[in-house]
CSV table of C-alpha atoms and ligand atoms in Angstrom, one decimal:
chain,number,residue,atom,x,y,z
A,213,UNK,CA,89.3,90.0,114.6
A,214,UNK,CA,91.8,90.6,111.9
A,215,UNK,CA,94.4,93.4,112.3
A,216,UNK,CA,92.8,94.9,109.2
A,217,UNK,CA,89.3,95.1,110.8
A,218,UNK,CA,88.1,98.7,110.7
A,219,UNK,CA,91.4,100.1,109.4
A,220,UNK,CA,91.5,102.8,106.8
A,221,UNK,CA,93.9,101.7,104.1
A,222,UNK,CA,94.7,104.3,101.4
A,223,UNK,CA,95.7,102.3,98.3
A,224,UNK,CA,97.6,104.3,95.7
A,225,UNK,CA,97.7,102.7,92.2
A,226,UNK,CA,100.2,103.9,89.6
A,227,UNK,CA,100.8,103.1,86.0
A,228,UNK,CA,102.0,99.6,85.6
A,229,UNK,CA,100.6,96.4,84.1
A,230,UNK,CA,100.6,95.1,87.7
A,231,UNK,CA,97.5,97.3,88.2
A,232,UNK,CA,95.4,94.3,87.5
A,233,UNK,CA,96.8,92.6,90.7
A,234,UNK,CA,96.0,95.8,92.7
A,235,UNK,CA,92.3,95.0,92.2
A,236,UNK,CA,92.9,91.6,93.8
A,237,UNK,CA,94.8,93.3,96.6
A,238,UNK,CA,92.0,95.8,97.2
A,239,UNK,CA,89.5,92.9,97.3
A,240,UNK,CA,91.6,91.0,99.8
A,241,UNK,CA,92.0,94.0,102.1
A,242,UNK,CA,88.3,94.7,101.9
A,243,UNK,CA,87.4,91.0,102.7
A,244,UNK,CA,89.8,91.2,105.7
A,245,UNK,CA,87.7,94.1,107.1
A,246,UNK,CA,89.6,97.2,105.9
A,247,UNK,CA,88.0,100.3,104.5
A,248,UNK,CA,90.0,100.8,101.3
A,249,UNK,CA,90.1,104.2,99.6
A,250,UNK,CA,91.8,103.9,96.2
A,251,UNK,CA,93.6,106.8,94.4
A,252,UNK,CA,94.5,106.1,90.7
A,253,UNK,CA,97.1,108.2,88.9
A,254,UNK,CA,96.4,109.2,85.3
A,255,UNK,CA,98.8,106.5,84.1
A,256,UNK,CA,97.0,103.8,86.2
A,257,UNK,CA,93.7,104.8,84.5
A,258,UNK,CA,95.2,103.8,81.2
A,259,UNK,CA,95.5,100.2,82.6
A,260,UNK,CA,92.4,99.9,84.9
A,261,UNK,CA,89.2,101.9,85.7
A,262,UNK,CA,88.1,103.4,89.0
A,263,UNK,CA,84.9,101.3,88.6
A,264,UNK,CA,86.9,98.1,89.1
A,265,UNK,CA,88.1,99.3,92.5
A,266,UNK,CA,84.7,100.7,93.5
A,267,UNK,CA,83.2,97.4,92.7
A,268,UNK,CA,85.5,95.4,95.0
A,269,UNK,CA,85.8,98.0,97.8
A,270,UNK,CA,82.3,99.4,97.8
A,271,UNK,CA,83.8,102.9,98.2
A,272,UNK,CA,84.5,105.7,95.7
A,273,UNK,CA,87.8,105.4,93.9
A,274,UNK,CA,89.5,108.7,93.4
A,275,UNK,CA,91.3,110.1,90.3
A,276,UNK,CA,93.0,113.4,89.3
A,277,UNK,CA,89.6,114.6,88.2
A,278,UNK,CA,88.7,114.8,91.9
A,279,UNK,CA,91.7,117.1,92.4
A,280,UNK,CA,89.9,119.8,90.6
A,281,UNK,CA,86.4,119.1,92.0
A,282,UNK,CA,84.4,121.2,94.6
A,283,UNK,CA,86.0,119.3,97.5
A,284,UNK,CA,89.5,119.5,96.1
A,285,UNK,CA,91.0,121.7,98.7
A,286,UNK,CA,90.2,119.2,101.5
A,287,UNK,CA,90.1,115.9,99.7
A,288,UNK,CA,93.8,115.1,99.9
A,289,UNK,CA,94.1,116.3,103.5
A,290,UNK,CA,91.0,114.3,104.5
A,291,UNK,CA,92.2,111.1,102.8
A,292,UNK,CA,95.7,111.5,104.1
A,293,UNK,CA,94.7,112.2,107.7
A,294,UNK,CA,92.2,109.4,108.2
A,295,UNK,CA,94.5,106.7,106.8
A,296,UNK,CA,96.1,104.2,109.1
A,297,UNK,CA,98.4,103.1,106.3
A,298,UNK,CA,99.2,104.4,102.8
A,299,UNK,CA,100.1,101.6,100.5
A,300,UNK,CA,101.2,102.3,96.9
A,301,UNK,CA,100.9,99.1,94.8
A,302,UNK,CA,102.1,99.0,92.1
A,303,UNK,CA,104.5,101.9,92.6
A,304,UNK,CA,106.3,103.0,89.5
A,305,UNK,CA,109.8,104.4,89.2
A,306,UNK,CA,108.2,107.8,88.4
A,307,UNK,CA,106.1,107.8,91.6
A,308,UNK,CA,109.1,106.7,93.7
A,309,UNK,CA,111.0,109.7,92.3
A,310,UNK,CA,108.1,112.0,93.1
A,311,UNK,CA,107.8,110.7,96.7
A,312,UNK,CA,111.5,110.9,97.3
A,313,UNK,CA,111.6,114.5,96.2
A,314,UNK,CA,108.3,115.7,97.8
A,315,UNK,CA,106.8,116.5,94.4
A,316,UNK,CA,103.1,117.1,94.5
A,317,UNK,CA,101.6,117.2,91.0
A,318,UNK,CA,98.8,114.7,91.2
A,319,UNK,CA,96.2,113.7,93.8
A,320,UNK,CA,98.2,110.6,95.0
A,321,UNK,CA,101.5,112.6,95.4
A,322,UNK,CA,99.7,115.5,97.2
A,323,UNK,CA,97.9,113.0,99.5
A,324,UNK,CA,101.2,111.2,100.3
A,325,UNK,CA,102.7,114.6,101.4
A,326,UNK,CA,99.7,115.3,103.6
A,327,UNK,CA,99.5,111.8,105.1
A,328,UNK,CA,100.9,111.3,108.6
A,329,UNK,CA,100.6,107.5,108.6
A,330,UNK,CA,103.3,104.9,107.7
A,331,UNK,CA,104.1,104.4,104.0
A,332,UNK,CA,104.3,101.0,102.3
A,333,UNK,CA,105.6,100.7,98.8
A,334,UNK,CA,105.4,97.8,96.4
A,335,UNK,CA,107.6,98.7,93.4
A,336,UNK,CA,106.8,97.4,89.9
A,337,UNK,CA,109.0,98.3,87.0
A,338,UNK,CA,110.8,96.8,84.0
A,339,UNK,CA,114.2,95.2,84.3
A,340,UNK,CA,117.0,97.7,84.7
A,341,UNK,CA,114.8,100.5,86.0
A,342,UNK,CA,114.8,99.3,89.6
A,343,UNK,CA,118.6,98.8,89.5
A,344,UNK,CA,119.2,102.2,87.9
A,345,UNK,CA,121.2,104.4,90.3
A,346,UNK,CA,118.6,107.1,90.2
A,347,UNK,CA,115.9,104.7,91.4
A,348,UNK,CA,118.2,103.1,94.0
A,349,UNK,CA,119.0,106.6,95.4
A,350,UNK,CA,115.2,107.3,95.7
A,351,UNK,CA,114.6,103.9,97.4
A,352,UNK,CA,117.4,104.6,99.9
A,353,UNK,CA,116.1,108.1,100.5
A,354,UNK,CA,112.6,106.8,101.2
A,355,UNK,CA,113.8,103.9,103.4
A,356,UNK,CA,115.9,106.4,105.5
A,357,UNK,CA,112.6,108.3,106.0
A,358,UNK,CA,110.9,105.1,107.3
A,359,UNK,CA,109.0,103.8,104.3
A,360,UNK,CA,108.6,100.0,104.1
A,361,UNK,CA,109.3,98.3,100.8
A,362,UNK,CA,107.5,95.1,99.9
A,363,UNK,CA,109.5,93.6,97.0
A,364,UNK,CA,110.1,93.9,94.2
A,365,UNK,CA,110.7,90.2,93.3
A,366,UNK,CA,112.9,88.9,90.6
A,367,UNK,CA,111.5,87.1,87.6
A,368,UNK,CA,110.0,87.5,84.2
A,369,UNK,CA,108.7,91.0,83.3
A,370,UNK,CA,105.8,91.9,81.0
A,371,UNK,CA,108.5,92.9,78.5
A,372,UNK,CA,109.8,89.3,78.4
A,373,UNK,CA,113.0,90.4,80.1
A,374,UNK,CA,114.2,88.8,83.4
A,375,UNK,CA,115.2,90.9,86.3
A,376,UNK,CA,114.3,92.6,89.6
A,377,UNK,CA,111.1,94.6,89.3
A,378,UNK,CA,108.1,92.3,89.5
A,379,UNK,CA,105.4,93.4,92.0
A,380,UNK,CA,104.9,90.9,94.8
A,381,UNK,CA,101.8,88.8,94.6
A,382,UNK,CA,98.6,90.2,96.3
A,383,UNK,CA,98.7,87.4,99.1
A,384,UNK,CA,102.3,88.4,99.9
A,385,UNK,CA,101.4,92.1,99.9
A,386,UNK,CA,98.5,91.4,102.2
A,387,UNK,CA,101.0,89.7,104.7
A,388,UNK,CA,103.4,92.6,104.4
A,389,UNK,CA,100.6,95.1,105.1
A,390,UNK,CA,99.4,93.2,108.1
A,391,UNK,CA,103.0,93.1,109.4
A,392,UNK,CA,103.4,96.9,108.7
A,393,UNK,CA,100.2,97.6,110.7
A,394,UNK,CA,101.5,95.7,113.7
A,395,UNK,CA,105.2,96.8,113.6
A,396,UNK,CA,104.8,99.0,116.6
A,397,UNK,CA,102.8,96.4,118.5
A,398,UNK,CA,103.4,95.2,122.1
A,399,UNK,CA,105.9,92.5,121.1
A,400,UNK,CA,108.2,95.0,119.2
A,401,UNK,CA,111.8,94.1,119.9
A,402,UNK,CA,110.9,90.5,121.0
A,403,UNK,CA,112.1,87.4,119.1
A,404,UNK,CA,109.8,84.4,119.1
A,405,UNK,CA,110.7,81.0,117.8
A,406,UNK,CA,107.7,79.0,116.7
A,407,UNK,CA,107.5,75.4,115.5
A,408,UNK,CA,104.6,74.1,113.3
A,409,UNK,CA,103.3,70.9,111.7
A,410,UNK,CA,104.4,67.3,112.1
A,411,UNK,CA,107.8,65.7,111.7
A,412,UNK,CA,108.9,63.2,109.1
A,413,UNK,CA,111.0,60.3,110.2
A,414,UNK,CA,112.4,58.4,107.2
A,415,UNK,CA,112.1,54.7,106.7
A,416,UNK,CA,114.0,54.6,103.4
A,417,UNK,CA,114.8,57.2,100.7
A,418,UNK,CA,111.1,57.5,99.7
A,419,UNK,CA,109.0,56.7,102.8
A,420,UNK,CA,108.6,58.3,106.2
A,421,UNK,CA,106.5,58.1,109.3
A,422,UNK,CA,104.5,61.3,110.0
A,423,UNK,CA,101.2,62.4,111.5
A,424,UNK,CA,98.0,64.4,110.6
A,425,UNK,CA,99.2,67.8,111.8
A,426,UNK,CA,98.7,70.4,109.1
A,427,UNK,CA,100.8,73.2,110.6
A,428,UNK,CA,97.8,75.6,110.5
A,429,UNK,CA,97.9,76.4,114.2
A,430,UNK,CA,101.7,77.1,114.2
A,431,UNK,CA,101.4,79.3,111.1
A,432,UNK,CA,98.5,81.2,112.7
A,433,UNK,CA,100.7,81.8,115.8
A,434,UNK,CA,103.5,83.1,113.6
A,435,UNK,CA,101.1,85.5,111.9
A,436,UNK,CA,99.6,86.7,115.2
A,437,UNK,CA,103.2,87.2,116.6
A,438,UNK,CA,104.2,89.3,113.5
A,439,UNK,CA,101.0,91.4,113.9
A,440,UNK,CA,102.0,92.1,117.5
A,441,UNK,CA,105.3,93.4,116.3
A,442,UNK,CA,107.6,90.4,117.1
A,443,UNK,CA,110.4,89.1,115.0
A,444,UNK,CA,109.5,85.5,114.2
A,445,UNK,CA,111.6,82.4,113.3
A,446,UNK,CA,109.3,79.6,112.1
A,447,UNK,CA,110.4,76.0,111.8
A,448,UNK,CA,107.9,73.7,110.0
A,449,UNK,CA,107.7,70.5,107.9
A,450,UNK,CA,107.4,71.0,104.1
A,451,UNK,CA,103.9,72.4,103.5
A,452,UNK,CA,101.9,74.3,100.9
A,453,UNK,CA,100.7,76.8,103.5
A,454,UNK,CA,101.5,80.4,102.5
A,455,UNK,CA,104.6,81.5,104.6
A,456,UNK,CA,103.7,84.4,106.9
A,457,UNK,CA,105.2,87.5,105.3
A,458,UNK,CA,108.1,88.8,107.4
A,459,UNK,CA,108.9,85.5,109.3
A,460,UNK,CA,112.2,83.7,108.8
A,461,UNK,CA,110.7,80.3,107.7
A,462,UNK,CA,112.9,77.2,107.7
A,463,UNK,CA,111.9,73.7,106.6
A,464,UNK,CA,112.8,70.9,109.0
A,465,UNK,CA,111.8,67.2,108.6
A,466,UNK,CA,113.1,65.0,111.5
A,467,UNK,CA,112.9,65.6,115.2
A,468,UNK,CA,116.7,65.7,115.3
A,469,UNK,CA,116.7,68.5,112.7
A,470,UNK,CA,114.1,70.4,114.7
A,471,UNK,CA,116.2,70.0,117.9
A,472,UNK,CA,119.3,71.2,116.2
A,473,UNK,CA,117.5,74.2,114.5
A,474,UNK,CA,115.7,75.2,117.7
A,475,UNK,CA,118.9,75.0,119.9
A,476,UNK,CA,120.9,77.0,117.4
A,477,UNK,CA,118.5,80.1,117.5
A,478,UNK,CA,117.4,79.8,121.1
A,479,UNK,CA,120.2,81.9,122.7
A,480,UNK,CA,118.8,84.8,120.7
A,481,UNK,CA,115.1,84.2,121.5
A,482,UNK,CA,112.8,85.7,124.1
A,483,UNK,CA,110.2,82.9,123.8
A,484,UNK,CA,109.7,79.4,122.3
A,485,UNK,CA,106.3,78.2,121.2
A,486,UNK,CA,106.3,74.5,120.4
A,487,UNK,CA,103.1,74.0,118.4
A,488,UNK,CA,104.7,71.2,116.3
A,489,UNK,CA,103.4,67.7,116.8
A,490,UNK,CA,106.7,65.9,116.8
A,491,UNK,CA,107.4,62.2,116.7
A,492,UNK,CA,108.3,60.4,119.9
A,493,UNK,CA,109.8,57.5,117.9
A,494,UNK,CA,112.1,57.3,114.9
A,495,UNK,CA,113.2,54.4,112.8
A,496,UNK,CA,116.4,52.9,114.3
A,497,UNK,CA,118.2,52.1,111.1
A,498,UNK,CA,117.0,54.0,108.0
A,499,UNK,CA,117.3,51.8,104.9
A,500,UNK,CA,119.9,53.2,102.4
A,501,UNK,CA,117.9,52.0,99.4
A,502,UNK,CA,114.1,51.7,98.8
A,503,UNK,CA,112.6,48.7,100.5
A,504,UNK,CA,111.4,46.3,97.8
A,505,UNK,CA,108.3,44.1,97.9
A,506,UNK,CA,110.2,41.0,96.7
A,507,UNK,CA,112.3,41.2,99.9
A,508,UNK,CA,109.2,40.4,102.0
A,509,UNK,CA,107.4,42.4,104.7
A,510,UNK,CA,110.0,44.6,106.4
A,511,UNK,CA,110.5,44.6,110.1
A,512,UNK,CA,110.9,48.2,111.1
A,513,UNK,CA,112.4,48.8,114.6
A,514,UNK,CA,111.7,52.1,116.3
A,515,UNK,CA,113.7,53.9,118.9
A,516,UNK,CA,113.0,57.1,120.8
A,517,UNK,CA,113.4,60.4,119.1
A,518,UNK,CA,114.9,63.3,121.1
A,519,UNK,CA,112.4,65.4,123.1
A,520,UNK,CA,112.9,69.0,122.1
A,521,UNK,CA,111.1,70.6,125.1
A,522,UNK,CA,112.8,68.3,127.6
A,523,UNK,CA,116.2,69.3,126.1
A,524,UNK,CA,115.3,73.0,126.3
A,525,UNK,CA,114.2,72.5,130.0
A,526,UNK,CA,117.6,71.2,130.8
A,527,UNK,CA,119.4,74.0,128.9
A,528,UNK,CA,117.3,76.9,130.3
A,529,UNK,CA,119.9,77.9,132.9
A,530,UNK,CA,122.3,78.7,130.1
A,531,UNK,CA,119.7,80.7,128.1
A,532,UNK,CA,119.3,84.0,130.0
A,533,UNK,CA,117.3,85.7,127.3
A,534,UNK,CA,114.7,82.9,127.1
A,535,UNK,CA,111.8,84.1,129.3
A,536,UNK,CA,109.0,81.9,128.2
A,537,UNK,CA,108.5,78.4,126.9
A,538,UNK,CA,105.0,77.3,125.6
A,539,UNK,CA,104.1,73.7,124.8
A,540,UNK,CA,101.0,72.1,123.1
A,541,UNK,CA,99.4,68.9,124.3
A,542,UNK,CA,97.4,67.0,121.7
A,543,UNK,CA,95.4,64.4,123.6
A,544,UNK,CA,92.7,61.9,122.8
A,545,UNK,CA,91.9,61.1,126.5
A,546,UNK,CA,92.5,62.5,130.0
A,547,UNK,CA,93.2,65.9,128.4
A,548,UNK,CA,93.8,68.0,131.5
A,549,UNK,CA,95.5,65.4,133.5
A,550,UNK,CA,98.0,64.6,130.7
A,551,UNK,CA,98.5,68.3,129.9
A,552,UNK,CA,99.3,69.2,133.5
A,553,UNK,CA,101.8,66.4,133.7
A,554,UNK,CA,103.6,67.7,130.6
A,555,UNK,CA,103.5,71.3,131.9
A,556,UNK,CA,105.4,70.1,134.9
A,557,UNK,CA,107.8,67.6,133.4
A,558,UNK,CA,108.8,69.9,130.5
A,559,UNK,CA,109.0,73.0,132.9
A,560,UNK,CA,106.7,75.0,130.7
A,561,UNK,CA,105.2,78.5,131.5
A,562,UNK,CA,102.1,77.6,129.6
A,563,UNK,CA,100.6,74.6,127.8
A,564,UNK,CA,97.8,74.7,125.2
A,565,UNK,CA,95.8,71.5,125.6
A,566,UNK,CA,93.6,70.4,122.8
A,567,UNK,CA,91.3,67.3,122.6
A,568,UNK,CA,92.1,65.7,119.2
A,569,UNK,CA,89.2,63.2,119.6
A,570,UNK,CA,86.7,66.0,118.6
A,571,UNK,CA,85.8,66.0,114.9
A,572,UNK,CA,85.2,69.7,114.6
A,573,UNK,CA,88.5,70.9,116.1
A,574,UNK,CA,92.2,70.0,116.2
A,575,UNK,CA,94.2,68.4,113.4
A,576,UNK,CA,93.9,69.6,109.8
A,577,UNK,CA,90.8,71.7,110.3
A,578,UNK,CA,90.5,75.5,110.7
A,579,UNK,CA,89.2,75.5,114.2
A,580,UNK,CA,90.4,74.5,117.6
A,581,UNK,CA,88.9,74.2,121.1
A,582,UNK,CA,91.7,74.6,123.7
A,583,UNK,CA,92.4,74.9,127.4
A,584,UNK,CA,95.3,77.1,128.6
A,585,UNK,CA,97.1,75.8,131.6
A,586,UNK,CA,99.6,78.0,133.3
A,587,UNK,CA,102.6,77.2,135.5
A,588,UNK,CA,101.0,79.1,138.4
A,589,UNK,CA,98.1,76.6,138.4
A,590,UNK,CA,95.4,78.7,136.8
A,591,UNK,CA,93.5,77.6,133.8
A,592,UNK,CA,91.4,79.1,131.0
A,593,UNK,CA,88.9,77.3,128.8
A,594,UNK,CA,88.5,78.9,125.3
A,595,UNK,CA,85.4,78.1,123.3
A,596,UNK,CA,85.5,76.6,119.8
A,597,UNK,CA,87.2,79.3,117.7
A,598,UNK,CA,89.3,79.8,114.5
A,599,UNK,CA,93.0,78.9,114.8
A,600,UNK,CA,93.8,82.5,114.1
A,601,UNK,CA,91.7,83.5,117.1
A,602,UNK,CA,93.3,80.8,119.3
A,603,UNK,CA,96.6,82.3,118.2
A,604,UNK,CA,95.6,85.8,119.2
A,605,UNK,CA,94.4,84.6,122.6
A,606,UNK,CA,97.7,82.7,123.2
A,607,UNK,CA,99.8,85.6,122.0
A,608,UNK,CA,98.0,88.1,124.4
A,609,UNK,CA,98.9,85.8,127.3
A,610,UNK,CA,102.5,85.5,126.0
A,611,UNK,CA,102.7,89.3,125.9
A,612,UNK,CA,101.5,89.5,129.6
A,613,UNK,CA,103.9,86.7,130.7
A,614,UNK,CA,106.9,88.4,128.9
A,615,UNK,CA,106.0,91.7,130.7
A,616,UNK,CA,106.0,90.0,134.2
B,145,CTP,N1,107.5,67.7,121.9
B,145,CTP,C1,108.9,67.8,121.8
B,145,CTP,N2,109.6,66.8,121.3
B,145,CTP,C2,109.1,65.6,120.9
B,145,CTP,C3,107.7,65.5,121.1
B,145,CTP,C4,106.9,66.5,121.5
B,145,CTP,O1,109.4,68.9,122.1
B,145,CTP,N3,109.8,64.7,120.5
B,145,CTP,C5,106.7,68.8,122.3
B,145,CTP,C6,105.6,69.2,121.4
B,145,CTP,O2,106.0,70.1,120.5
B,145,CTP,C7,104.5,69.7,122.3
B,145,CTP,C8,104.8,69.0,123.6
B,145,CTP,O3,106.1,68.4,123.5
B,145,CTP,O4,104.7,71.1,122.6
B,145,CTP,C9,103.8,67.9,123.9
B,145,CTP,O5,103.8,67.0,122.8
B,145,CTP,P1,102.9,65.7,122.8
B,145,CTP,O6,103.1,64.9,121.6
B,145,CTP,O7,101.5,66.1,123.2
B,145,CTP,O8,103.5,64.9,124.1
B,145,CTP,P2,104.7,64.0,124.3
B,145,CTP,O9,105.6,64.7,125.2
B,145,CTP,O10,105.2,63.6,123.0
B,145,CTP,O11,104.1,62.8,125.1
B,145,CTP,P3,103.0,61.7,124.6
B,145,CTP,O12,103.3,61.4,123.2
B,145,CTP,O13,103.3,60.5,125.6
B,145,CTP,O14,101.6,62.3,124.8
C-alpha cells in the first residue's frame, strides 16, 4: 500500500505556465491511490481548464465560480478540513504573498486559511521574482509557520532567462509529497544509512567487474524509510533510478569507496541497512591505461575486497548510536543455511535472505520473495511481493527493533 492510498490531497493550482505539469502531478497522485481535489485560481484558468484536472482525477475541480455557488459557505471549510495535505503547485509569487499575509480573496486562499493540514508549496516564477526580498520574506515567514517548500529549481525559464524559479518536475514533487505525508512517522528523528545496487571494481580506465544488482530494493527501502519519517543517507552505484526525494544520495563505485563512505557517516546513524550486492573480489592491480587487444589476452589477478559488514561488526563497540545492522543474503542454493551463517558471522540483527535462482524475483525485477531471519532465532517467510512492499515489511521490523 502506497502512503498516498486513500489520502485526501488538496491540490491548489495558480497562474503559471507550469500549470501543464500540475495536470501530470494530479494524475500521478491519483494513480498512487490519492483522492485529489483541485482548486484553480482565476489566473490558473487562463493556462489550463478544470476539465483537464477532472479528467485525470475523476473528481470535480473547483474554481472561483464555486465560491459564489449555493454551497459556497461550507465549501472551503469542507475542502480544508478533509484534506490530509494541501499542496500548491505551481505556487506563484502572488499566492505566496497572500498565504504569508493571511489574505483570503479567492477560493484557494480562503481554503488555505481554513485548512488544518500541513502545507506544501512548489514555487514557480520568473527569474528575479523568487530572489526579490519581498518574496524571500514571504518564504521565510511561511517556513517559520511550518510550510514545506519543494524547490524551486534553477534553470531556463519560460521567458528564456536563467535563474531560480522553475517548478520541480512532477516525479520530484510526488516524492516530496510522500515524504511530507510521512514526516511525523514512527522513524522521525532516526537516521538510517542504506546501501543499494552493485559495486564496480575497475580493471582498467574503461572496464569494470560488476553484477546484476539494479539497486531497486535499496531504493525502495530508502523511500519506505523516508515515508516512515526517517532521515536517510543512501549510497549506491551510478544508476538511472529516480533518487528518492529527501534522501542524501551519494554515488560510490568500489567496495573500498563504500566502506569509507559508510564508516564516515556511521557514528551519526541509528541503523545500517546493507542491501548492496558488493563484490567479494577486486582486481589486484588496476591497469593505468586501457588494455589493448594486440597485447594478447590479459591475465587478471583478483584479490579480496574489504567486507563492509565484517568491518562494521568489529567497530560496533565504538558506535554507541548504532542500534541496528541489517544485511541481505543473495543465494542461489542453501538459502537459509547460508543466510544464518552470515547473520552470525557479521553480527547482524536481521538478515533478509532472497533466492536469486528464481526467475520471477530477485535481481533486476520489480518483485522479491524473501525470508527474514532475526538474531533471536525467529524467522518470517514473506510471499512474492513488490520490492516496495518488501521494503515496508522490513522497515516495520526495523522500527520495532529500534524501539526495543
Ligand atoms: N557485504 C559487505 N561487503 C562485501 C560483500 C558483502 O558488507 N564485500 C554485505 C552485503 O551488503 C550483504 C551481506 O554482506 O548485506 C551478504 O552479502 P553476500 O554477497 O550475500 O555474502 P558474502 O558475505 O559476500 O558471502 P558469499 O559471497 O560467500 O555468499
